[in-house]
PDB file of C-alpha atoms in Angstrom:
ATOM      1  CA  UNK A   1      15.131   9.436  -1.380  1.00  0.00           C
ATOM      2  CA  UNK A   2      12.601   6.922  -1.099  1.00  0.00           C
ATOM      3  CA  UNK A   3       9.188   9.591  -0.506  1.00  0.00           C
ATOM      4  CA  UNK A   4       6.974   6.265  -0.613  1.00  0.00           C
ATOM      5  CA  UNK A   5       7.445   3.527   1.657  1.00  0.00           C
ATOM      6  CA  UNK A   6       5.951   0.337   1.811  1.00  0.00           C
ATOM      7  CA  UNK A   7       8.022  -1.411   4.533  1.00  0.00           C
ATOM      8  CA  UNK A   8       6.742  -4.866   4.337  1.00  0.00           C
ATOM      9  CA  UNK A   9       7.718  -6.392   1.118  1.00  0.00           C
ATOM     10  CA  UNK A  10       5.040  -9.286   1.516  1.00  0.00           C
ATOM     11  CA  UNK A  11       1.994 -10.385   3.443  1.00  0.00           C
ATOM     12  CA  UNK A  12       0.458 -13.736   3.766  1.00  0.00           C
ATOM     13  CA  UNK A  13      -3.197 -13.970   4.885  1.00  0.00           C
ATOM     14  CA  UNK A  14      -5.970 -16.718   5.083  1.00  0.00           C
ATOM     15  CA  UNK A  15      -8.715 -16.712   2.901  1.00  0.00           C
ATOM     16  CA  UNK A  16     -11.709 -14.730   4.552  1.00  0.00           C
ATOM     17  CA  UNK A  17      -9.511 -12.972   7.121  1.00  0.00           C
ATOM     18  CA  UNK A  18      -8.785  -8.956   6.802  1.00  0.00           C
ATOM     19  CA  UNK A  19      -5.601  -7.845   4.686  1.00  0.00           C
ATOM     20  CA  UNK A  20      -3.693  -4.962   5.661  1.00  0.00           C
ATOM     21  CA  UNK A  21      -1.044  -3.328   3.588  1.00  0.00           C
ATOM     22  CA  UNK A  22       1.072  -0.277   5.021  1.00  0.00           C
ATOM     23  CA  UNK A  23       2.562   2.948   3.127  1.00  0.00           C
ATOM     24  CA  UNK A  24       4.603   6.018   4.929  1.00  0.00           C
ATOM     25  CA  UNK A  25       5.447   9.120   3.070  1.00  0.00           C
ATOM     26  CA  UNK A  26       7.701  11.936   3.893  1.00  0.00           C
ATOM     27  CA  UNK A  27       6.745  14.699   1.502  1.00  0.00           C
ATOM     28  CA  UNK A  28       3.907  17.283   2.763  1.00  0.00           C
ATOM     29  CA  UNK A  29       2.974  18.305  -0.708  1.00  0.00           C
ATOM     30  CA  UNK A  30       1.273  14.980  -1.533  1.00  0.00           C
ATOM     31  CA  UNK A  31      -2.250  15.328  -1.018  1.00  0.00           C
ATOM     32  CA  UNK A  32      -3.692  12.248  -3.006  1.00  0.00           C
ATOM     33  CA  UNK A  33      -3.065   8.771  -2.823  1.00  0.00           C
ATOM     34  CA  UNK A  34      -3.587   5.716  -4.707  1.00  0.00           C
ATOM     35  CA  UNK A  35      -3.503   2.081  -4.023  1.00  0.00           C
ATOM     36  CA  UNK A  36      -2.761  -0.243  -7.273  1.00  0.00           C
ATOM     37  CA  UNK A  37      -2.749  -3.828  -8.027  1.00  0.00           C
ATOM     38  CA  UNK A  38      -0.012  -5.622 -10.360  1.00  0.00           C
ATOM     39  CA  UNK A  39      -0.167  -9.054 -11.800  1.00  0.00           C
ATOM     40  CA  UNK A  40       3.059 -10.532 -13.698  1.00  0.00           C
ATOM     41  CA  UNK A  41       2.781  -9.238 -17.246  1.00  0.00           C
ATOM     42  CA  UNK A  42       0.299  -7.030 -16.648  1.00  0.00           C
ATOM     43  CA  UNK A  43       0.232  -3.150 -15.810  1.00  0.00           C
ATOM     44  CA  UNK A  44      -1.066  -1.657 -12.610  1.00  0.00           C
ATOM     45  CA  UNK A  45      -4.561  -1.648 -12.185  1.00  0.00           C
ATOM     46  CA  UNK A  46      -5.916   0.997 -10.191  1.00  0.00           C
ATOM     47  CA  UNK A  47      -8.057  -0.019  -6.806  1.00  0.00           C
ATOM     48  CA  UNK A  48      -9.097   2.834  -5.059  1.00  0.00           C
ATOM     49  CA  UNK A  49      -8.013   6.351  -4.093  1.00  0.00           C
ATOM     50  CA  UNK A  50      -7.833   9.114  -1.278  1.00  0.00           C
ATOM     51  CA  UNK A  51      -7.460  13.141  -1.037  1.00  0.00           C
ATOM     52  CA  UNK A  52      -5.907  14.466   2.189  1.00  0.00           C
ATOM     53  CA  UNK A  53      -8.938  16.370   2.784  1.00  0.00           C
ATOM     54  CA  UNK A  54     -10.206  12.745   3.748  1.00  0.00           C
ATOM     55  CA  UNK A  55      -9.347  10.332   6.440  1.00  0.00           C
ATOM     56  CA  UNK A  56     -11.340   7.290   4.847  1.00  0.00           C
ATOM     57  CA  UNK A  57     -12.669   5.923   2.019  1.00  0.00           C
ATOM     58  CA  UNK A  58     -14.802   2.714   1.178  1.00  0.00           C
ATOM     59  CA  UNK A  59     -15.274   0.767  -1.872  1.00  0.00           C
ATOM     60  CA  UNK A  60     -16.561  -2.654  -1.561  1.00  0.00           C
ATOM     61  CA  UNK A  61     -14.257  -4.894   0.042  1.00  0.00           C
ATOM     62  CA  UNK A  62     -11.380  -2.288   0.054  1.00  0.00           C
ATOM     63  CA  UNK A  63     -10.925   0.504   2.703  1.00  0.00           C
ATOM     64  CA  UNK A  64      -8.004   3.053   2.267  1.00  0.00           C
ATOM     65  CA  UNK A  65      -7.291   5.120   5.702  1.00  0.00           C
ATOM     66  CA  UNK A  66      -5.083   7.907   5.806  1.00  0.00           C
ATOM     67  CA  UNK A  67      -3.369   9.534   8.563  1.00  0.00           C
ATOM     68  CA  UNK A  68      -1.932  12.953   7.614  1.00  0.00           C
ATOM     69  CA  UNK A  69      -0.510  13.896  10.974  1.00  0.00           C
ATOM     70  CA  UNK A  70       1.713  10.450  10.895  1.00  0.00           C
ATOM     71  CA  UNK A  71       1.935  10.494   6.924  1.00  0.00           C
ATOM     72  CA  UNK A  72       0.581   7.380   6.720  1.00  0.00           C
ATOM     73  CA  UNK A  73      -2.049   5.220   4.865  1.00  0.00           C
ATOM     74  CA  UNK A  74      -3.608   1.919   5.122  1.00  0.00           C
ATOM     75  CA  UNK A  75      -5.276  -0.621   2.606  1.00  0.00           C
ATOM     76  CA  UNK A  76      -7.562  -2.809   4.095  1.00  0.00           C
ATOM     77  CA  UNK A  77      -9.303  -5.831   2.311  1.00  0.00           C
ATOM     78  CA  UNK A  78     -11.843  -7.418   3.796  1.00  0.00           C
ATOM     79  CA  UNK A  79     -12.757 -10.508   3.090  1.00  0.00           C
ATOM     80  CA  UNK A  80      -9.332 -11.395   1.626  1.00  0.00           C
ATOM     81  CA  UNK A  81      -9.862 -13.770  -1.613  1.00  0.00           C
ATOM     82  CA  UNK A  82      -7.424 -15.744  -3.266  1.00  0.00           C
ATOM     83  CA  UNK A  83      -7.799 -13.717  -6.277  1.00  0.00           C
ATOM     84  CA  UNK A  84      -6.526 -10.599  -4.599  1.00  0.00           C
ATOM     85  CA  UNK A  85      -3.134 -12.597  -4.311  1.00  0.00           C
ATOM     86  CA  UNK A  86      -0.986  -9.878  -6.368  1.00  0.00           C
ATOM     87  CA  UNK A  87       2.024  -7.178  -5.893  1.00  0.00           C
ATOM     88  CA  UNK A  88       0.002  -3.958  -4.376  1.00  0.00           C
ATOM     89  CA  UNK A  89       1.924  -0.771  -4.714  1.00  0.00           C
ATOM     90  CA  UNK A  90       1.073   2.501  -3.122  1.00  0.00           C
ATOM     91  CA  UNK A  91       1.421   5.418  -4.983  1.00  0.00           C
ATOM     92  CA  UNK A  92       1.356   9.720  -4.185  1.00  0.00           C
ATOM     93  CA  UNK A  93       0.783  12.751  -6.065  1.00  0.00           C
ATOM     94  CA  UNK A  94       0.797  16.185  -5.425  1.00  0.00           C
ATOM     95  CA  UNK A  95      -2.003  18.739  -6.409  1.00  0.00           C
ATOM     96  CA  UNK A  96       0.882  20.727  -8.554  1.00  0.00           C
ATOM     97  CA  UNK A  97       1.293  17.633 -10.683  1.00  0.00           C
ATOM     98  CA  UNK A  98      -1.787  15.024 -11.181  1.00  0.00           C
ATOM     99  CA  UNK A  99      -0.930  12.433 -12.893  1.00  0.00           C
ATOM    100  CA  UNK A 100       2.537  11.989 -11.840  1.00  0.00           C
ATOM    101  CA  UNK A 101       2.635   9.280  -9.254  1.00  0.00           C
ATOM    102  CA  UNK A 102       5.393   8.527  -6.817  1.00  0.00           C
ATOM    103  CA  UNK A 103       5.412   4.944  -5.954  1.00  0.00           C
ATOM    104  CA  UNK A 104       5.948   2.756  -3.280  1.00  0.00           C
ATOM    105  CA  UNK A 105       8.353  -0.578  -3.672  1.00  0.00           C
ATOM    106  CA  UNK A 106       4.950  -2.828  -3.451  1.00  0.00           C
ATOM    107  CA  UNK A 107       3.975  -5.697  -1.467  1.00  0.00           C
ATOM    108  CA  UNK A 108       3.422  -9.082  -2.423  1.00  0.00           C
ATOM    109  CA  UNK A 109       0.154 -10.170  -1.047  1.00  0.00           C
ATOM    110  CA  UNK A 110      -0.555 -13.675  -0.963  1.00  0.00           C
ATOM    111  CA  UNK A 111      -4.097 -15.086   0.274  1.00  0.00           C
ATOM    112  CA  UNK A 112      -4.066 -18.788   0.928  1.00  0.00           C
ATOM    113  CA  UNK A 113      -7.534 -20.866   0.652  1.00  0.00           C
TER     114      UNK A 113
ATOM    115  CA  UNK B   1     -11.611   4.592 -17.892  1.00  0.00           C
ATOM    116  CA  UNK B   2      -8.973   4.846 -20.895  1.00  0.00           C
ATOM    117  CA  UNK B   3      -7.596   1.757 -22.921  1.00  0.00           C
ATOM    118  CA  UNK B   4      -3.857   1.945 -23.548  1.00  0.00           C
ATOM    119  CA  UNK B   5      -2.342  -0.520 -25.912  1.00  0.00           C
ATOM    120  CA  UNK B   6       1.429  -0.647 -25.679  1.00  0.00           C
ATOM    121  CA  UNK B   7       3.857  -2.476 -28.368  1.00  0.00           C
ATOM    122  CA  UNK B   8       5.782  -4.573 -28.404  1.00  0.00           C
ATOM    123  CA  UNK B   9       4.692  -6.236 -25.317  1.00  0.00           C
ATOM    124  CA  UNK B  10       7.865  -7.710 -24.765  1.00  0.00           C
ATOM    125  CA  UNK B  11      11.600  -7.782 -26.688  1.00  0.00           C
ATOM    126  CA  UNK B  12      14.754  -9.243 -26.246  1.00  0.00           C
ATOM    127  CA  UNK B  13      17.403  -6.925 -27.603  1.00  0.00           C
ATOM    128  CA  UNK B  14      21.173  -6.973 -28.157  1.00  0.00           C
ATOM    129  CA  UNK B  15      23.235  -4.473 -26.402  1.00  0.00           C
ATOM    130  CA  UNK B  16      24.196  -0.903 -28.178  1.00  0.00           C
ATOM    131  CA  UNK B  17      20.867  -1.214 -30.187  1.00  0.00           C
ATOM    132  CA  UNK B  18      17.712   1.113 -29.639  1.00  0.00           C
ATOM    133  CA  UNK B  19      14.117  -0.012 -29.108  1.00  0.00           C
ATOM    134  CA  UNK B  20      11.270   2.462 -29.584  1.00  0.00           C
ATOM    135  CA  UNK B  21       7.912   1.374 -27.856  1.00  0.00           C
ATOM    136  CA  UNK B  22       4.744   2.586 -29.093  1.00  0.00           C
ATOM    137  CA  UNK B  23       1.519   3.614 -26.371  1.00  0.00           C
ATOM    138  CA  UNK B  24      -2.019   4.209 -28.025  1.00  0.00           C
ATOM    139  CA  UNK B  25      -4.597   5.583 -26.523  1.00  0.00           C
ATOM    140  CA  UNK B  26      -8.243   5.055 -27.289  1.00  0.00           C
ATOM    141  CA  UNK B  27      -8.973   8.986 -26.317  1.00  0.00           C
ATOM    142  CA  UNK B  28      -7.486  12.214 -26.197  1.00  0.00           C
ATOM    143  CA  UNK B  29      -5.391  13.191 -23.444  1.00  0.00           C
ATOM    144  CA  UNK B  30      -3.363  16.078 -22.189  1.00  0.00           C
ATOM    145  CA  UNK B  31      -0.602  14.274 -20.582  1.00  0.00           C
ATOM    146  CA  UNK B  32       1.160  11.184 -20.914  1.00  0.00           C
ATOM    147  CA  UNK B  33       3.585   9.291 -18.741  1.00  0.00           C
ATOM    148  CA  UNK B  34       6.202   7.052 -19.305  1.00  0.00           C
ATOM    149  CA  UNK B  35       7.512   4.888 -16.414  1.00  0.00           C
ATOM    150  CA  UNK B  36      10.181   2.247 -15.821  1.00  0.00           C
ATOM    151  CA  UNK B  37       9.862  -0.707 -13.072  1.00  0.00           C
ATOM    152  CA  UNK B  38      13.262  -2.519 -12.923  1.00  0.00           C
ATOM    153  CA  UNK B  39      13.419  -5.991 -11.843  1.00  0.00           C
ATOM    154  CA  UNK B  40      12.074  -6.458  -7.991  1.00  0.00           C
ATOM    155  CA  UNK B  41      11.913  -2.597  -7.810  1.00  0.00           C
ATOM    156  CA  UNK B  42       9.228   0.086  -7.706  1.00  0.00           C
ATOM    157  CA  UNK B  43       7.949   1.981 -10.667  1.00  0.00           C
ATOM    158  CA  UNK B  44       9.729   5.132 -11.366  1.00  0.00           C
ATOM    159  CA  UNK B  45       8.546   8.147 -13.657  1.00  0.00           C
ATOM    160  CA  UNK B  46      10.960   8.630 -16.756  1.00  0.00           C
ATOM    161  CA  UNK B  47       9.328  11.667 -18.213  1.00  0.00           C
ATOM    162  CA  UNK B  48       6.040  13.508 -18.818  1.00  0.00           C
ATOM    163  CA  UNK B  49       5.123  14.197 -22.740  1.00  0.00           C
ATOM    164  CA  UNK B  50       2.825  16.872 -23.540  1.00  0.00           C
ATOM    165  CA  UNK B  51       1.630  17.236 -27.500  1.00  0.00           C
ATOM    166  CA  UNK B  52       3.353  19.921 -29.140  1.00  0.00           C
ATOM    167  CA  UNK B  53       6.366  20.391 -26.837  1.00  0.00           C
ATOM    168  CA  UNK B  54       9.401  18.712 -25.640  1.00  0.00           C
ATOM    169  CA  UNK B  55       9.242  15.990 -22.844  1.00  0.00           C
ATOM    170  CA  UNK B  56      10.030  16.539 -19.258  1.00  0.00           C
ATOM    171  CA  UNK B  57      12.398  14.302 -17.802  1.00  0.00           C
ATOM    172  CA  UNK B  58      12.720  13.312 -14.220  1.00  0.00           C
ATOM    173  CA  UNK B  59      16.262  13.761 -12.532  1.00  0.00           C
ATOM    174  CA  UNK B  60      18.142  10.694 -13.400  1.00  0.00           C
ATOM    175  CA  UNK B  61      16.560  10.364 -16.967  1.00  0.00           C
ATOM    176  CA  UNK B  62      17.908  12.214 -20.225  1.00  0.00           C
ATOM    177  CA  UNK B  63      16.746  12.848 -23.649  1.00  0.00           C
ATOM    178  CA  UNK B  64      19.578  11.231 -25.280  1.00  0.00           C
ATOM    179  CA  UNK B  65      19.024   7.903 -23.865  1.00  0.00           C
ATOM    180  CA  UNK B  66      15.137   8.039 -23.909  1.00  0.00           C
ATOM    181  CA  UNK B  67      13.755  10.202 -26.609  1.00  0.00           C
ATOM    182  CA  UNK B  68      10.284  10.780 -26.638  1.00  0.00           C
ATOM    183  CA  UNK B  69       7.891  11.760 -29.169  1.00  0.00           C
ATOM    184  CA  UNK B  70       3.852  12.754 -28.790  1.00  0.00           C
ATOM    185  CA  UNK B  71       3.010  13.632 -32.230  1.00  0.00           C
ATOM    186  CA  UNK B  72      -1.001  14.036 -31.202  1.00  0.00           C
ATOM    187  CA  UNK B  73      -3.146  13.621 -28.232  1.00  0.00           C
ATOM    188  CA  UNK B  74      -3.481   9.791 -29.018  1.00  0.00           C
ATOM    189  CA  UNK B  75      -0.333   8.672 -29.364  1.00  0.00           C
ATOM    190  CA  UNK B  76       3.257   8.589 -27.654  1.00  0.00           C
ATOM    191  CA  UNK B  77       6.407   6.651 -28.293  1.00  0.00           C
ATOM    192  CA  UNK B  78       9.643   6.437 -25.892  1.00  0.00           C
ATOM    193  CA  UNK B  79      12.783   4.978 -27.473  1.00  0.00           C
ATOM    194  CA  UNK B  80      15.475   3.113 -25.680  1.00  0.00           C
ATOM    195  CA  UNK B  81      18.974   4.357 -27.130  1.00  0.00           C
ATOM    196  CA  UNK B  82      22.004   2.556 -27.171  1.00  0.00           C
ATOM    197  CA  UNK B  83      21.210  -0.240 -24.484  1.00  0.00           C
ATOM    198  CA  UNK B  84      22.807  -1.987 -22.304  1.00  0.00           C
ATOM    199  CA  UNK B  85      21.760  -4.980 -19.676  1.00  0.00           C
ATOM    200  CA  UNK B  86      20.939  -2.568 -17.148  1.00  0.00           C
ATOM    201  CA  UNK B  87      17.892  -1.219 -18.992  1.00  0.00           C
ATOM    202  CA  UNK B  88      16.261  -4.444 -19.271  1.00  0.00           C
ATOM    203  CA  UNK B  89      13.154  -3.149 -17.170  1.00  0.00           C
ATOM    204  CA  UNK B  90       9.579  -3.106 -17.893  1.00  0.00           C
ATOM    205  CA  UNK B  91       8.767  -0.163 -19.229  1.00  0.00           C
ATOM    206  CA  UNK B  92       5.188   1.552 -18.929  1.00  0.00           C
ATOM    207  CA  UNK B  93       2.809   4.266 -19.948  1.00  0.00           C
ATOM    208  CA  UNK B  94       0.116   5.931 -18.461  1.00  0.00           C
ATOM    209  CA  UNK B  95      -2.355   8.801 -18.940  1.00  0.00           C
ATOM    210  CA  UNK B  96      -4.717  10.634 -16.285  1.00  0.00           C
ATOM    211  CA  UNK B  97      -8.317  11.779 -16.787  1.00  0.00           C
ATOM    212  CA  UNK B  98      -7.347  15.412 -16.295  1.00  0.00           C
ATOM    213  CA  UNK B  99      -9.365  16.046 -13.367  1.00  0.00           C
ATOM    214  CA  UNK B 100      -8.723  16.440 -10.113  1.00  0.00           C
ATOM    215  CA  UNK B 101      -9.674  13.598  -8.504  1.00  0.00           C
ATOM    216  CA  UNK B 102      -7.421  11.810 -10.808  1.00  0.00           C
ATOM    217  CA  UNK B 103      -6.257   7.983 -11.220  1.00  0.00           C
ATOM    218  CA  UNK B 104      -3.678   6.809 -13.570  1.00  0.00           C
ATOM    219  CA  UNK B 105      -4.476   4.507 -16.095  1.00  0.00           C
ATOM    220  CA  UNK B 106      -1.677   2.078 -17.267  1.00  0.00           C
ATOM    221  CA  UNK B 107      -0.783   0.038 -20.461  1.00  0.00           C
ATOM    222  CA  UNK B 108       0.303  -3.636 -19.914  1.00  0.00           C
ATOM    223  CA  UNK B 109       3.570  -3.041 -20.082  1.00  0.00           C
ATOM    224  CA  UNK B 110       6.904  -3.470 -22.309  1.00  0.00           C
ATOM    225  CA  UNK B 111       9.308  -6.009 -20.593  1.00  0.00           C
ATOM    226  CA  UNK B 112      12.582  -5.339 -22.405  1.00  0.00           C
ATOM    227  CA  UNK B 113      15.290  -7.737 -21.831  1.00  0.00           C
ATOM    228  CA  UNK B 114      18.758  -6.715 -23.211  1.00  0.00           C
ATOM    229  CA  UNK B 115      21.478  -9.192 -23.882  1.00  0.00           C
TER     230      UNK B 115
END
């Protein structure tokens, strides 16, 4: 039972353009969502998060959008840079158990110079 | 943020043996979490470790296979027991800030290969 899904295994984008990574969830108890970036041989690095009381959160080049009715969130990276090439994981948690994260399968982002 | 150190960073082990992974945090934290990432897969929570109590295991994970210790508020160990090639994975520990707007911080992971 995959409660958090990232349906695109990979995404290829030209440097300077926008990268859009998508994530869907099924558990209505989830009320906090996070995006992590992972390089090989490293642990996941926190990027940005959003609470269910918001529909948008922005931090520099990164913006996360949340559509609660559709149970969908997306991460926008503008402009994309070659250093952004990594695996991106969407994760979700519930108020009753913050810290316990349910992860999506990940999307491999490749940004070409 | 929290700085989390995991040891070893990688290991190659014989089937049937056990490996203990250590996780050290630079500050006191209430809860520590252990995750597994199998090859090509997502991260899956194994268990939650609170100091002074037994770890709480997620469905599909049992204490006999993955015993966990949490002797104090900055340290935890995960043992992978009686290993088989199917246990080849990256094992990660994480902690949260304990606040409402939590973000979990992760160690660099332990890459385990069982031969």
